[in-house]
Amino acid sequence: MDYNEEGDGGFMLNLTSEVEDKKKVHRRGGVNRRLKRRRDFKTGSEKRFEASKSLISRENDVREVNAEDIGDPPAKRPRFVETTPSQKRLGPKSVKATTARPTISEAARKRTAGPVRVNGKKACSHQKRPSDSAFHAELVPPDTPPDSPLRDPEPLDEDTNTRLFGGDPSTFAGLGLAEKIVNQLQGSVGFSAPTKVQQQAIPPLLAGRDIMVRAETGSGKTHAYLAPIVSQLGEKQPRLLRADGTRALVLVPTRELCLQIVEAAEALKRPYHWLVAGMLVGGENRTHEKARLRKGVVIMAGTVGRLLDHLKNTEAFQIDQLSWLVLDEADRLLDMGFEEDLAEIISILNKKAELGDMGSKRRQNALLSATMHSGLQRLAQLSMRRPLTIGFSMDDARATSGGKTARGSKALGEEGEDQDGGGEGEEHHTVAEQGVCGAGARRAADPDLEHVSIPEQLRQVVLEVPFKRRLIGLVGLLRHRLLRRAKGAKAAGVKAVVFFSSCASVDFHHAALGALEAHGKAAVPAKLYRLHGNLPQVERTKTFTEFKKSSAGILMCTDVAARGLDFPAVNLIVQFDPPGEVADYVHRVGRTGRIGQQGEAVLFLQGYEWEYVEKLRAAGADVHDASLAPLLKALPELREIPEANSRWGMRETTSNDQAEAMQGRVEAAVASRAELKQLAEAAFLAFTRAYAAFPRSLRHIFHVKQLHLGHVACSFGLKGQPSRIGNAGQGKSTKGNSKERAKSYTLKKENWGEVPRGETKDAPGSTGKIRRGNGVEASTGYGGMVTSE
Ligand SMILES: Nc1ncnc2c1ncn2[C@@H]1O[C@H](COP(=O)(O)OP(=O)(O)OP(=O)(O)O)[C@@H](O)[C@H]1O
């Protein structure tokens, strides 16, 4: 491993010392030049960052630790040590073989002038942890007060050191957690042993370290930080009371994730009943929250906007003795455009910490993510001090997936009973043991691409579904899986999450599938749920809780459910509308195949969008092609429709006939029922807007000009493109309206076969821009403001 010589932090630029080919040398030159340009020309937001960074009067230095280091058995475990000059000459392998511990960055070396020394001597492998603290002292500006919370943590005492390095990492007790927490984890929480990421993250957190963790979805990141937090706060003497104020703060992107974290904390802290956990989220009553803050909440989870609001406006919010700050789903926080808000939060917290009475203690910071984001390093520099990095490495991006290719097209419906795992005919890809990212996590083939890490047991499938078959294709897929589960020996039913690009699309499909019947029964015989950002908070929370508890059902949602949400036993993910960046794909599919369980993820695409599959494969996703036809066979036979019978005559019904008949029913219902039609038109409009808002890097694949609007309309049961669509800027913003629609619509179940066909009329007009989840705005020409969450 080599370091960024320009001092911009280790993990952003980890060019290998073995780089010999011109391309890589050129890239390094390019990156260095870019870094220089970045320093010379800072953007407004970067300048603001710099300003708030100056509040942290200390040097930051991102350090890296090999994923396997922390979890190794005691005998082999390396100690904290600096890279010696000879190791540097010999390259990264020599460092790994001897003392594969984190090394201080070249930048920090330059700043501290000369080799790193501890008490005047070169650091060596048997140095005790106090040495680590000592060499950091050289990095802290001399005028930093000795009791500043920004200074080093207290040196580890013998006891902590033994606990950190002496235990068996394959058990919770061996990681150094308090006995009560160990019993709680193994008892009522029900975990028998720590996951890999927990093995690697818990010891350094207990030892007072800042950490950055990147680990695949469903790998147990939440407990990797919650367990040490609860363990330390719970063991504090005298006991921490509400009046002591907030000691741990977890920032997350969505309200549901907040709720999930608070629930997990509640379960974990049961042996410490005096610890109070709570949350601050948008959509809740501010006055109630203020009252709770006045009483005090020790472990707090919050969304960015609401937290910032309380930090600025609620005097009773006691946070000057904060010991833990966690940024969970940090990449998503950045995607959502919260970088400046986070900077402001961190600067307020730092100011308050300076005023507070923390003695020699300092705040510990943890940053967790399942995918990479260029802004993570900025965030780390802003909030952390020499974090250990787990699972973050540019080496990953260099690794290739060798002979991995997708197997040839195989019909999705012909997979047989057991969909789990690979299957015959699949060519094996090279699996790189990646420590925290899990055995079998897949690597990127193209070093310029972000590499993805998807659980091996998660089966990924892509289906080409033309617009006129999309709605029916979804019905076919869900019926196929439901029938197969019902017939098979599998006890569990289908628990599926279907992703759409807009709230309006969720509403329409939820209504349409709920009302679609055949032979007097529901065409999709499953409980349907919906979740999106325009729903009232009460309904969001209710749906989230119910779906979490249920063993079967179909959740139709926007990307509001894509990150971090842990719905146990989800066995099918359908990406009905394509995701954005590859990272979005990873998070969506990551709602299944969690913690070693089996799962299946199906992506719907148009033929002309196939380049996206290549992009996924190049990033290391093991995506298989499948065919729609067998799924359509699972549609109910609707031969009772006279019109259809006369058209088909005496020949045998094909799956296409069934699809046509079902599509006919949908169109008839949409045409004849005003409420459904309104939902369909709004969904059509929102779909086209969302399609126009793909990030620039994907616009050549998903370009709005490629859309055949007549076919798109067909996918919403509309018999033609709504005529007022072209009248850009004619109407009002749809945001408020869609909220109203989401609240108000209810559709009675009817047999759609008996609904007469009707004519479609105009769609509601609207004006504005599109905002996708990643904060990207795009003008569509159609108008209206639509948020995808
Ligand atoms: N040690 C463990 N043993 C068994 N199950 C565990 C363990 N740790 C966590 N889990 C369970 O694994 C599931 C996934 O955990 P978690 O939600 O923390 O994953 P994650 O890595 O944060 O995923 P994402 O990136 O999607 O947010 C949860 O249901 C959690 O309760």
Coordinates of C-alpha atoms in Angstrom, one line a residue, residues 299-640:
I299 CA -28.8 7.4 23.2
M300 CA -30.3 9.4 20.4
A301 CA -30.9 8.5 16.7
G302 CA -31.9 11.3 14.4
T303 CA -32.3 12.4 10.8
V304 CA -30.1 15.3 9.8
G305 CA -32.6 18.1 9.3
R306 CA -34.5 17.7 12.5
L307 CA -31.4 17.2 14.5
L308 CA -29.8 20.4 13.2
D309 CA -33.0 22.2 13.9
H310 CA -32.9 21.1 17.6
L311 CA -29.2 21.8 17.9
K312 CA -29.8 25.4 16.8
N313 CA -33.1 26.0 18.5
T314 CA -33.6 23.8 21.5
E315 CA -31.7 25.2 24.4
A316 CA -32.6 22.3 26.6
F317 CA -30.8 19.9 24.3
Q318 CA -27.8 18.8 26.4
I319 CA -25.2 17.5 24.1
D320 CA -22.0 19.0 25.4
Q321 CA -20.7 15.7 26.8
L322 CA -21.4 13.6 23.7
S323 CA -19.1 10.6 23.8
W324 CA -20.2 8.9 20.5
L325 CA -21.1 10.2 17.1
V326 CA -22.1 7.6 14.5
L327 CA -22.9 8.4 10.8
D328 CA -24.7 5.3 9.6
E329 CA -25.4 4.9 5.9
A330 CA -22.9 7.8 5.5
D331 CA -22.8 7.5 1.7
R332 CA -26.5 8.0 1.5
L333 CA -26.4 11.0 3.8
L334 CA -24.0 12.5 1.3
D335 CA -26.1 11.4 -1.7
M336 CA -29.0 13.2 -0.2
G337 CA -27.1 16.4 -0.3
F338 CA -26.6 16.7 3.5
E339 CA -22.8 17.4 3.3
E340 CA -23.1 21.0 4.5
D341 CA -25.7 20.2 7.1
L342 CA -23.4 17.5 8.5
A343 CA -20.5 19.9 8.5
E344 CA -22.7 22.4 10.5
I345 CA -23.8 19.7 13.0
I346 CA -20.2 18.6 13.5
S347 CA -19.0 22.1 14.0
I348 CA -21.8 22.8 16.6
L349 CA -21.0 19.5 18.4
N350 CA -17.3 20.5 18.5
K351 CA -18.1 23.9 19.9
K352 CA -20.3 22.4 22.5
A353 CA -17.7 19.8 23.4
E354 CA -15.2 22.6 24.0
L355 CA -17.7 24.2 26.4
G356 CA -18.6 21.0 28.0
D357 CA -16.7 19.3 30.9
M358 CA -15.4 16.2 29.3
G359 CA -12.0 16.2 31.0
S360 CA -9.5 14.3 29.0
K361 CA -12.2 12.3 27.3
R362 CA -13.0 12.9 23.7
R363 CA -15.8 12.1 21.4
Q364 CA -15.5 8.8 19.4
N365 CA -16.7 8.8 15.9
A366 CA -17.8 6.0 13.6
L367 CA -18.8 6.2 10.0
L368 CA -20.5 3.2 8.3
S369 CA -21.5 2.5 4.8
A370 CA -22.1 -0.4 2.4
T371 CA -20.9 1.5 -0.7
M372 CA -18.1 3.9 -1.6
H373 CA -18.7 7.7 -2.0
S374 CA -16.1 10.2 -2.9
G375 CA -17.4 12.5 -0.1
L376 CA -16.7 10.0 2.6
Q377 CA -13.1 11.1 3.0
R378 CA -14.2 14.7 3.4
L379 CA -16.6 13.6 6.1
A380 CA -14.0 11.6 7.8
Q381 CA -11.5 14.5 7.7
L382 CA -14.2 16.7 9.2
S383 CA -15.3 14.5 12.0
M384 CA -12.7 11.9 12.8
R385 CA -9.2 11.6 14.2
R386 CA -7.0 9.0 12.6
P387 CA -9.8 6.5 12.1
L388 CA -9.1 2.9 11.6
T389 CA -10.6 1.9 8.3
I390 CA -12.2 -1.4 8.0
G391 CA -13.2 -2.7 4.6
F392 CA -12.1 0.5 2.8
S393 CA -9.4 0.0 0.4
M394 CA -8.6 1.1 -3.1
D395 CA -6.9 -2.3 -3.4
D396 CA -10.5 -3.6 -3.7
A397 CA -11.0 -1.5 -6.8
R398 CA -7.9 -2.9 -8.3
A399 CA -8.8 -6.5 -7.7
T400 CA -10.3 -8.3 -10.7
S401 CA -13.0 -10.8 -10.8
G402 CA -11.0 -13.1 -13.0
G403 CA -13.0 -15.4 -15.2
K404 CA -16.4 -14.3 -13.9
T405 CA -19.0 -14.2 -16.6
A406 CA -22.7 -14.5 -16.4
R407 CA -24.2 -17.7 -17.5
G408 CA -26.3 -17.8 -20.5
S409 CA -30.0 -16.8 -20.5
K410 CA -32.2 -19.1 -18.6
A411 CA -35.9 -18.8 -18.1
L412 CA -36.6 -17.3 -14.8
G413 CA -39.7 -19.5 -14.4
E414 CA -37.8 -22.6 -15.3
E415 CA -35.4 -22.5 -12.4
G416 CA -37.1 -25.3 -10.6
E417 CA -38.1 -25.3 -7.0
D418 CA -34.9 -24.2 -5.5
Q419 CA -33.7 -20.8 -6.6
D420 CA -31.2 -20.6 -3.9
G421 CA -27.6 -20.2 -4.9
G422 CA -25.9 -20.6 -8.2
G423 CA -27.1 -23.6 -10.1
E424 CA -25.8 -25.8 -12.9
G425 CA -24.3 -24.2 -15.9
E426 CA -23.1 -21.2 -13.9
E427 CA -19.5 -20.3 -14.6
H428 CA -17.5 -19.7 -11.5
H429 CA -16.1 -16.4 -10.8
T430 CA -13.0 -15.8 -8.8
V431 CA -14.0 -15.1 -5.3
A432 CA -11.7 -13.0 -3.3
E433 CA -11.8 -13.4 0.5
Q434 CA -12.3 -9.9 1.5
G435 CA -12.4 -9.9 5.2
V436 CA -15.2 -7.6 6.3
C437 CA -16.9 -7.6 3.0
G438 CA -17.5 -11.2 3.5
A439 CA -16.3 -14.4 2.0
G440 CA -17.4 -14.4 -1.6
A441 CA -18.1 -10.8 -1.9
R442 CA -17.6 -9.9 -5.5
R443 CA -15.0 -7.6 -6.9
A444 CA -15.0 -5.1 -9.7
A445 CA -13.4 -6.2 -13.0
D446 CA -12.8 -2.6 -14.0
P447 CA -10.5 -0.7 -11.7
D448 CA -12.1 2.6 -12.8
L449 CA -15.5 1.5 -11.5
E450 CA -16.7 1.5 -8.0
H451 CA -16.7 -2.2 -7.0
V452 CA -19.7 -3.7 -5.4
S453 CA -19.9 -6.2 -2.6
I454 CA -23.0 -8.3 -2.7
P455 CA -23.6 -11.3 -0.6
E456 CA -22.7 -14.4 -2.5
Q457 CA -25.9 -16.3 -1.7
L458 CA -28.0 -13.5 -3.2
R459 CA -29.2 -14.6 -6.7
Q460 CA -29.4 -11.6 -9.1
V461 CA -31.6 -11.8 -12.2
V462 CA -32.4 -9.4 -15.0
L463 CA -35.5 -9.6 -17.1
E464 CA -36.2 -7.8 -20.4
V465 CA -39.8 -6.6 -20.0
P466 CA -41.2 -4.3 -22.7
F467 CA -43.4 -1.5 -21.4
K468 CA -46.6 -3.0 -22.6
R469 CA -45.9 -6.1 -20.5
R470 CA -44.5 -4.4 -17.4
L471 CA -47.5 -4.4 -15.1
I472 CA -48.6 -7.8 -16.3
G473 CA -45.0 -9.0 -16.0
L474 CA -45.0 -8.0 -12.4
V475 CA -48.3 -9.8 -11.7
G476 CA -46.8 -12.9 -13.5
L477 CA -43.6 -12.8 -11.5
L478 CA -45.4 -12.4 -8.1
R479 CA -47.9 -15.1 -9.0
H480 CA -45.2 -17.4 -10.1
R481 CA -43.3 -17.1 -6.9
L482 CA -46.4 -17.3 -4.8
L483 CA -47.6 -20.5 -6.5
R484 CA -44.1 -22.1 -6.4
R485 CA -43.8 -21.4 -2.7
A486 CA -47.3 -22.7 -2.0
K487 CA -46.6 -25.9 -3.9
G488 CA -43.1 -26.4 -2.6
A489 CA -42.0 -27.7 0.7
K490 CA -40.9 -24.2 1.8
A491 CA -42.8 -23.2 4.9
A492 CA -42.2 -19.5 4.5
G493 CA -44.4 -17.5 2.0
V494 CA -43.2 -14.9 -0.4
K495 CA -42.0 -11.7 1.4
A496 CA -41.1 -9.3 -1.4
V497 CA -40.0 -5.7 -1.7
V498 CA -40.9 -4.0 -5.1
F499 CA -39.0 -0.7 -5.8
F500 CA -40.6 2.1 -7.9
S501 CA -39.1 5.4 -8.9
S502 CA -41.8 7.7 -7.5
C503 CA -44.4 7.9 -4.8
A504 CA -47.2 8.2 -7.4
S505 CA -46.1 5.0 -9.1
V506 CA -46.2 3.2 -5.8
D507 CA -49.7 4.4 -5.2
F508 CA -50.9 3.4 -8.6
H509 CA -49.4 -0.1 -8.5
H510 CA -50.6 -0.7 -5.0
A511 CA -54.1 0.3 -6.0
A512 CA -54.0 -1.7 -9.3
L513 CA -52.6 -4.9 -7.9
G514 CA -55.0 -4.6 -4.9
A515 CA -58.0 -4.4 -7.1
L516 CA -57.0 -6.9 -9.8
E517 CA -59.1 -10.0 -9.6
A518 CA -59.5 -13.2 -11.6
H519 CA -62.3 -15.7 -11.1
G520 CA -63.4 -13.8 -8.0
K521 CA -60.1 -14.0 -6.3
A522 CA -57.2 -11.6 -5.9
A523 CA -54.9 -11.9 -8.9
V524 CA -51.9 -11.4 -6.6
P525 CA -53.0 -13.3 -3.5
A526 CA -50.8 -11.6 -0.9
K527 CA -51.1 -8.8 1.6
L528 CA -49.9 -5.6 -0.1
Y529 CA -48.1 -2.8 1.7
R530 CA -46.9 0.6 0.5
L531 CA -44.2 2.9 1.8
H532 CA -43.0 6.2 0.5
G533 CA -42.2 9.7 1.5
N534 CA -45.5 11.3 0.8
L535 CA -47.4 9.2 3.2
P536 CA -48.3 10.5 6.7
Q537 CA -45.7 9.6 9.3
V538 CA -48.2 7.5 11.2
E539 CA -48.9 5.3 8.2
R540 CA -45.2 5.0 7.3
T541 CA -44.4 3.8 10.8
K542 CA -47.4 1.4 10.9
T543 CA -46.4 -0.1 7.5
F544 CA -42.8 -0.4 8.5
T545 CA -43.6 -2.1 11.7
E546 CA -46.2 -4.5 10.3
F547 CA -44.1 -5.5 7.3
K548 CA -41.1 -6.1 9.5
K549 CA -43.1 -8.4 11.7
S550 CA -44.9 -10.2 8.9
S551 CA -43.7 -13.5 7.5
A552 CA -45.1 -12.8 4.0
G553 CA -46.4 -9.9 2.0
I554 CA -45.4 -7.5 -0.8
L555 CA -44.1 -4.1 0.1
M556 CA -44.3 -1.6 -2.7
C557 CA -42.0 1.4 -2.1
T558 CA -39.6 4.0 -3.3
D559 CA -36.0 4.2 -2.4
V560 CA -37.0 5.4 1.1
A561 CA -36.8 1.7 1.9
A562 CA -33.6 1.0 0.0
R563 CA -31.0 1.7 2.6
G564 CA -30.4 0.1 5.9
L565 CA -33.9 -1.1 6.6
D566 CA -33.8 -4.6 7.9
F567 CA -37.0 -6.5 7.1
P568 CA -36.3 -10.0 8.3
A569 CA -36.9 -12.9 5.9
V570 CA -37.4 -10.9 2.7
N571 CA -36.8 -13.5 -0.1
L572 CA -37.6 -11.5 -3.2
I573 CA -36.6 -8.0 -4.4
V574 CA -38.1 -6.6 -7.6
Q575 CA -36.6 -3.5 -9.1
F576 CA -39.6 -2.6 -11.3
D577 CA -38.1 0.8 -12.1
P578 CA -34.3 0.8 -12.6
P579 CA -32.2 2.1 -9.8
G580 CA -29.7 5.0 -10.3
E581 CA -26.0 4.5 -9.7
V582 CA -24.7 1.0 -9.1
A583 CA -24.6 1.8 -5.4
D584 CA -28.4 2.2 -5.4
Y585 CA -28.7 -1.2 -7.0
V586 CA -26.5 -2.7 -4.3
H587 CA -28.6 -1.2 -1.5
R588 CA -31.9 -2.2 -3.0
V589 CA -30.9 -5.9 -3.6
G590 CA -29.3 -5.8 -0.1
R591 CA -32.8 -5.9 1.5
T592 CA -32.7 -9.7 0.9
G593 CA -29.9 -12.2 1.4
R594 CA -29.1 -10.7 4.8
I595 CA -26.9 -12.2 7.3
G596 CA -26.2 -15.3 5.3
Q597 CA -29.8 -16.0 4.2
Q598 CA -30.8 -16.9 0.7
G599 CA -32.5 -14.3 -1.5
E600 CA -33.4 -13.4 -5.0
A601 CA -33.3 -10.0 -6.7
V602 CA -35.0 -9.3 -10.1
L603 CA -34.4 -6.3 -12.2
F604 CA -36.8 -5.2 -14.9
L605 CA -35.2 -3.5 -17.9
Q606 CA -36.0 -2.4 -21.4
G607 CA -33.9 -4.0 -24.2
Y608 CA -32.2 -0.7 -25.0
E609 CA -31.2 -0.3 -21.4
W610 CA -29.0 -3.4 -21.4
E611 CA -25.8 -1.5 -21.1
Y612 CA -26.8 -1.1 -17.5
V613 CA -26.4 -4.8 -17.0
E614 CA -22.9 -4.6 -18.4
K615 CA -22.1 -1.8 -16.0
L616 CA -23.3 -3.9 -13.1
R617 CA -21.3 -6.9 -14.3
A618 CA -18.2 -4.8 -14.7
A619 CA -18.7 -3.6 -11.2
G620 CA -18.7 -7.2 -10.0
A621 CA -22.4 -7.9 -9.7
D622 CA -23.2 -11.5 -10.8
V623 CA -26.3 -10.8 -12.8
H624 CA -28.0 -13.6 -14.8
D625 CA -30.4 -13.1 -17.8
A626 CA -33.8 -14.7 -17.6
S627 CA -36.9 -14.7 -19.8
L628 CA -40.3 -13.4 -19.1
A629 CA -42.4 -16.0 -21.0
P630 CA -42.6 -18.6 -18.2
L631 CA -43.7 -16.0 -15.7
L632 CA -46.6 -15.0 -17.9
K633 CA -47.8 -18.6 -17.9
A634 CA -48.5 -18.1 -14.2
L635 CA -51.2 -15.5 -15.0
P636 CA -54.7 -16.6 -14.5
E637 CA -56.6 -17.9 -17.5
L638 CA -59.2 -15.3 -18.5
R639 CA -60.8 -17.2 -21.4
E640 CA -64.2 -16.2 -20.1

